[in-house]
């Protein structure tokens, strides 16, 4: 038998699924990737086909192994990271989903959340679960499926239906599906459902009852780094242990080696997600942030984080490409934006799924303000990039206020960090250095690290810290007065976007 030389991460993201092999130094050896369809049945609704995602997962595993010219015997363990709140409900006997996956960006549960909030308000469960009542989270999505899909309520109450985020869906299928597949999720994904007690890391029966979700639907909650099962049957990775599960933003935090209290990272992907390590006690936010589990290794105490979640950043660039045809590929936006000196007075608030942190306004919608005849495509491209940085500044301000400690530098990762114009503007706005690591695929790397730690492929977290290497650093260069003026205008634009949707607007769109 060969000594395993690699760990595989399966990164089940919002737009694609990837399998990446990492070596002991944390370097990428090979990658397989498949995009899946984005389904938009109505305004504000976003869905994925779970069966397509599972099919793609099997294919990308094969691609990654083939490109590295290795077999399962070269793989020490598998780690899984995933789009977090995206919700799948399926039949435990047949393995068939009863409905498409409802994606984290989906806003259809707005009325349901208002109903649950009642007279108490959106913070009804926040003390217990760390989250406000919002369309973002999984619990209300499960409730919607049970209320709206024919036969789902009865099947759930009979014990035939189970729920999970996409990590649960993949682990169940990888470990045998209806033939003994493990129904699990890790503490980080569970902390995004609105159904888990933050302090005790178990399901809250009272909240489940309020939402009409039978406890029999819920997966077992496991640690982020621990063996949860082995790949079954005749699959390419059969007999390989699955030993790591982390929601994507927690995985990126782990991959950036943010293991000390006060260390923070910002991931620039479909949306933006900034997390700061707050240690072994949950810190509740007074400024619109989420309290979440950062990770848990084996039987150790969980580590918590504060998070600022932004719904639309990279997906705004996709929108410019796919809906408006302004660019042919995402990297072209930097060239277009660099062709103008500034944003020409244009501010773009991409509240396509409402506003997330720190505002939590599900009734907000996207606006572009400051338009004049002077404005061209370059200004709009620049405003779209700047929107990402402005939203991240709002989150950082909230984070500094909640933590009581001002951030001194920000580690960044994700696809958009290749955009140097954006990174410089981000440093200017934040007034702290922005630091990019050599491996920017830190989400997949974090899942690999969690899996590898559990089987001794890496001996300790110190090894992971030693692997981290800086690639580039951007220092603030813009005048403080200019930054404050831009922020003032941005905040005016945000106000224009708020409270847009009401009953007759929603019905007219849908």
Short mmCIF file of N, CA, C and O in Angstrom, two decimals, residues 78-121:
data_model
loop_
_atom_site.label_atom_id
_atom_site.label_comp_id
_atom_site.label_asym_id
_atom_site.label_seq_id
_atom_site.Cartn_x
_atom_site.Cartn_y
_atom_site.Cartn_z
N UNK A 78 -11.00 12.84 3.39
CA UNK A 78 -11.83 13.78 2.63
C UNK A 78 -12.42 14.81 3.59
O UNK A 78 -12.94 14.45 4.66
N UNK A 79 -12.33 16.08 3.21
CA UNK A 79 -13.02 17.14 3.94
C UNK A 79 -14.06 17.78 3.05
O UNK A 79 -13.87 17.86 1.83
N UNK A 80 -15.16 18.20 3.64
CA UNK A 80 -16.25 18.81 2.88
C UNK A 80 -16.51 20.20 3.40
O UNK A 80 -16.57 20.44 4.61
N UNK A 81 -16.64 21.14 2.45
CA UNK A 81 -17.09 22.49 2.78
C UNK A 81 -18.21 22.85 1.82
O UNK A 81 -18.29 22.32 0.72
N UNK A 82 -19.07 23.74 2.26
CA UNK A 82 -20.33 23.90 1.52
C UNK A 82 -20.94 25.28 1.69
O UNK A 82 -20.69 25.97 2.69
N UNK A 83 -21.77 25.64 0.67
CA UNK A 83 -22.67 26.78 0.84
C UNK A 83 -23.56 26.43 2.04
O UNK A 83 -24.11 25.34 2.11
N UNK A 84 -23.70 27.34 2.96
CA UNK A 84 -24.18 26.94 4.28
C UNK A 84 -25.71 26.79 4.39
O UNK A 84 -26.20 25.70 4.59
N UNK A 85 -26.43 27.86 4.30
CA UNK A 85 -27.84 27.81 4.68
C UNK A 85 -28.73 27.18 3.60
O UNK A 85 -29.93 26.98 3.81
N UNK A 86 -28.17 26.86 2.44
CA UNK A 86 -28.93 26.24 1.36
C UNK A 86 -29.50 24.90 1.83
O UNK A 86 -28.77 24.06 2.35
N UNK A 87 -30.80 24.73 1.63
CA UNK A 87 -31.58 23.72 2.34
C UNK A 87 -32.10 22.63 1.42
O UNK A 87 -32.76 22.93 0.42
N UNK A 88 -31.82 21.37 1.78
CA UNK A 88 -32.31 20.22 1.03
C UNK A 88 -33.19 19.37 1.96
O UNK A 88 -32.80 19.09 3.09
N UNK A 89 -34.37 18.97 1.46
CA UNK A 89 -35.22 18.04 2.18
C UNK A 89 -35.44 16.83 1.27
O UNK A 89 -35.85 17.00 0.12
N UNK A 90 -35.13 15.63 1.77
CA UNK A 90 -35.23 14.46 0.91
C UNK A 90 -35.79 13.26 1.67
O UNK A 90 -35.84 13.25 2.91
N UNK A 91 -36.23 12.26 0.92
CA UNK A 91 -36.81 11.04 1.47
C UNK A 91 -35.68 10.10 1.90
O UNK A 91 -34.83 9.74 1.08
N UNK A 92 -35.69 9.72 3.16
CA UNK A 92 -34.59 8.89 3.68
C UNK A 92 -34.60 7.49 3.08
O UNK A 92 -33.60 6.77 3.15
N UNK A 93 -35.71 7.06 2.49
CA UNK A 93 -35.82 5.72 1.92
C UNK A 93 -35.40 5.69 0.46
O UNK A 93 -34.65 4.80 0.03
N UNK A 94 -35.86 6.67 -0.31
CA UNK A 94 -35.59 6.68 -1.76
C UNK A 94 -34.39 7.55 -2.13
O UNK A 94 -33.82 7.42 -3.21
N UNK A 95 -34.01 8.49 -1.23
CA UNK A 95 -32.94 9.43 -1.55
C UNK A 95 -33.37 10.55 -2.47
O UNK A 95 -32.54 11.35 -2.90
N UNK A 96 -34.67 10.64 -2.74
CA UNK A 96 -35.15 11.65 -3.70
C UNK A 96 -35.55 12.93 -2.98
O UNK A 96 -36.35 12.91 -2.05
N UNK A 97 -35.00 14.09 -3.40
CA UNK A 97 -35.43 15.36 -2.82
C UNK A 97 -36.91 15.61 -3.12
O UNK A 97 -37.39 15.30 -4.22
N UNK A 98 -37.62 16.19 -2.15
CA UNK A 98 -39.04 16.49 -2.36
C UNK A 98 -39.22 17.82 -3.08
O UNK A 98 -40.31 18.14 -3.54
N UNK A 99 -38.14 18.60 -3.17
CA UNK A 99 -38.19 19.92 -3.79
C UNK A 99 -36.76 20.31 -4.12
O UNK A 99 -35.81 19.70 -3.59
N UNK A 100 -36.57 21.26 -4.99
CA UNK A 100 -35.22 21.78 -5.23
C UNK A 100 -34.62 22.32 -3.93
O UNK A 100 -35.34 22.70 -3.00
N UNK A 101 -33.29 22.39 -3.87
CA UNK A 101 -32.63 23.06 -2.75
C UNK A 101 -32.99 24.54 -2.78
O UNK A 101 -32.93 25.18 -3.84
N UNK A 102 -33.40 25.07 -1.64
CA UNK A 102 -33.68 26.51 -1.53
C UNK A 102 -32.38 27.18 -1.07
O UNK A 102 -31.85 26.87 -0.01
N UNK A 103 -31.88 28.10 -1.89
CA UNK A 103 -30.53 28.65 -1.72
C UNK A 103 -30.53 29.75 -0.65
O UNK A 103 -31.54 30.43 -0.42
N UNK A 104 -29.39 29.94 -0.03
CA UNK A 104 -29.25 30.92 1.06
C UNK A 104 -29.71 32.31 0.66
O UNK A 104 -30.21 33.08 1.49
N UNK A 105 -29.57 32.67 -0.63
CA UNK A 105 -29.95 34.02 -1.08
C UNK A 105 -31.46 34.19 -1.21
O UNK A 105 -31.95 35.31 -1.38
N UNK A 106 -32.21 33.11 -1.19
CA UNK A 106 -33.65 33.12 -1.48
C UNK A 106 -34.42 33.91 -0.42
O UNK A 106 -34.13 33.79 0.77
N UNK A 107 -35.41 34.71 -0.86
CA UNK A 107 -36.15 35.58 0.08
C UNK A 107 -37.61 35.18 0.25
O UNK A 107 -38.38 35.93 0.84
N UNK A 108 -38.00 33.99 -0.22
CA UNK A 108 -39.43 33.63 -0.18
C UNK A 108 -39.99 33.49 1.23
O UNK A 108 -41.20 33.50 1.42
N UNK A 109 -39.13 33.30 2.23
CA UNK A 109 -39.62 33.07 3.59
C UNK A 109 -39.81 34.37 4.38
O UNK A 109 -39.99 34.34 5.59
N UNK A 110 -39.82 35.50 3.69
CA UNK A 110 -39.96 36.80 4.36
C UNK A 110 -41.22 36.86 5.21
O UNK A 110 -41.18 37.22 6.39
N UNK A 111 -42.37 36.50 4.62
CA UNK A 111 -43.63 36.57 5.36
C UNK A 111 -43.63 35.56 6.52
O UNK A 111 -44.15 35.83 7.60
N UNK A 112 -43.05 34.40 6.28
CA UNK A 112 -42.98 33.38 7.32
C UNK A 112 -42.15 33.88 8.50
O UNK A 112 -42.51 33.68 9.66
N UNK A 113 -41.04 34.56 8.19
CA UNK A 113 -40.20 35.12 9.26
C UNK A 113 -40.94 36.20 10.03
O UNK A 113 -40.83 36.29 11.27
N UNK A 114 -41.70 37.02 9.32
CA UNK A 114 -42.50 38.06 10.00
C UNK A 114 -43.52 37.41 10.93
O UNK A 114 -43.76 37.89 12.05
N UNK A 115 -44.14 36.32 10.47
CA UNK A 115 -45.13 35.62 11.29
C UNK A 115 -44.48 35.06 12.55
O UNK A 115 -45.03 35.16 13.65
N UNK A 116 -43.28 34.47 12.39
CA UNK A 116 -42.58 33.93 13.55
C UNK A 116 -42.14 35.02 14.51
O UNK A 116 -42.14 34.82 15.73
N UNK A 117 -41.76 36.17 13.96
CA UNK A 117 -41.31 37.28 14.81
C UNK A 117 -42.44 37.80 15.69
O UNK A 117 -42.23 38.15 16.85
N UNK A 118 -43.66 37.82 15.12
CA UNK A 118 -44.83 38.26 15.88
C UNK A 118 -44.61 39.61 16.53
O UNK A 118 -44.03 40.53 15.93
N UNK A 119 -45.04 39.73 17.77
CA UNK A 119 -44.88 41.00 18.50
C UNK A 119 -43.51 41.12 19.14
O UNK A 119 -43.11 42.21 19.57
N UNK A 120 -42.77 40.01 19.19
CA UNK A 120 -41.46 40.01 19.87
C UNK A 120 -40.40 40.68 18.99
O UNK A 120 -39.53 41.39 19.48
N UNK A 121 -40.47 40.42 17.67
CA UNK A 121 -39.51 41.02 16.75
C UNK A 121 -38.50 40.02 16.22
O UNK A 121 -38.49 38.85 16.61
#
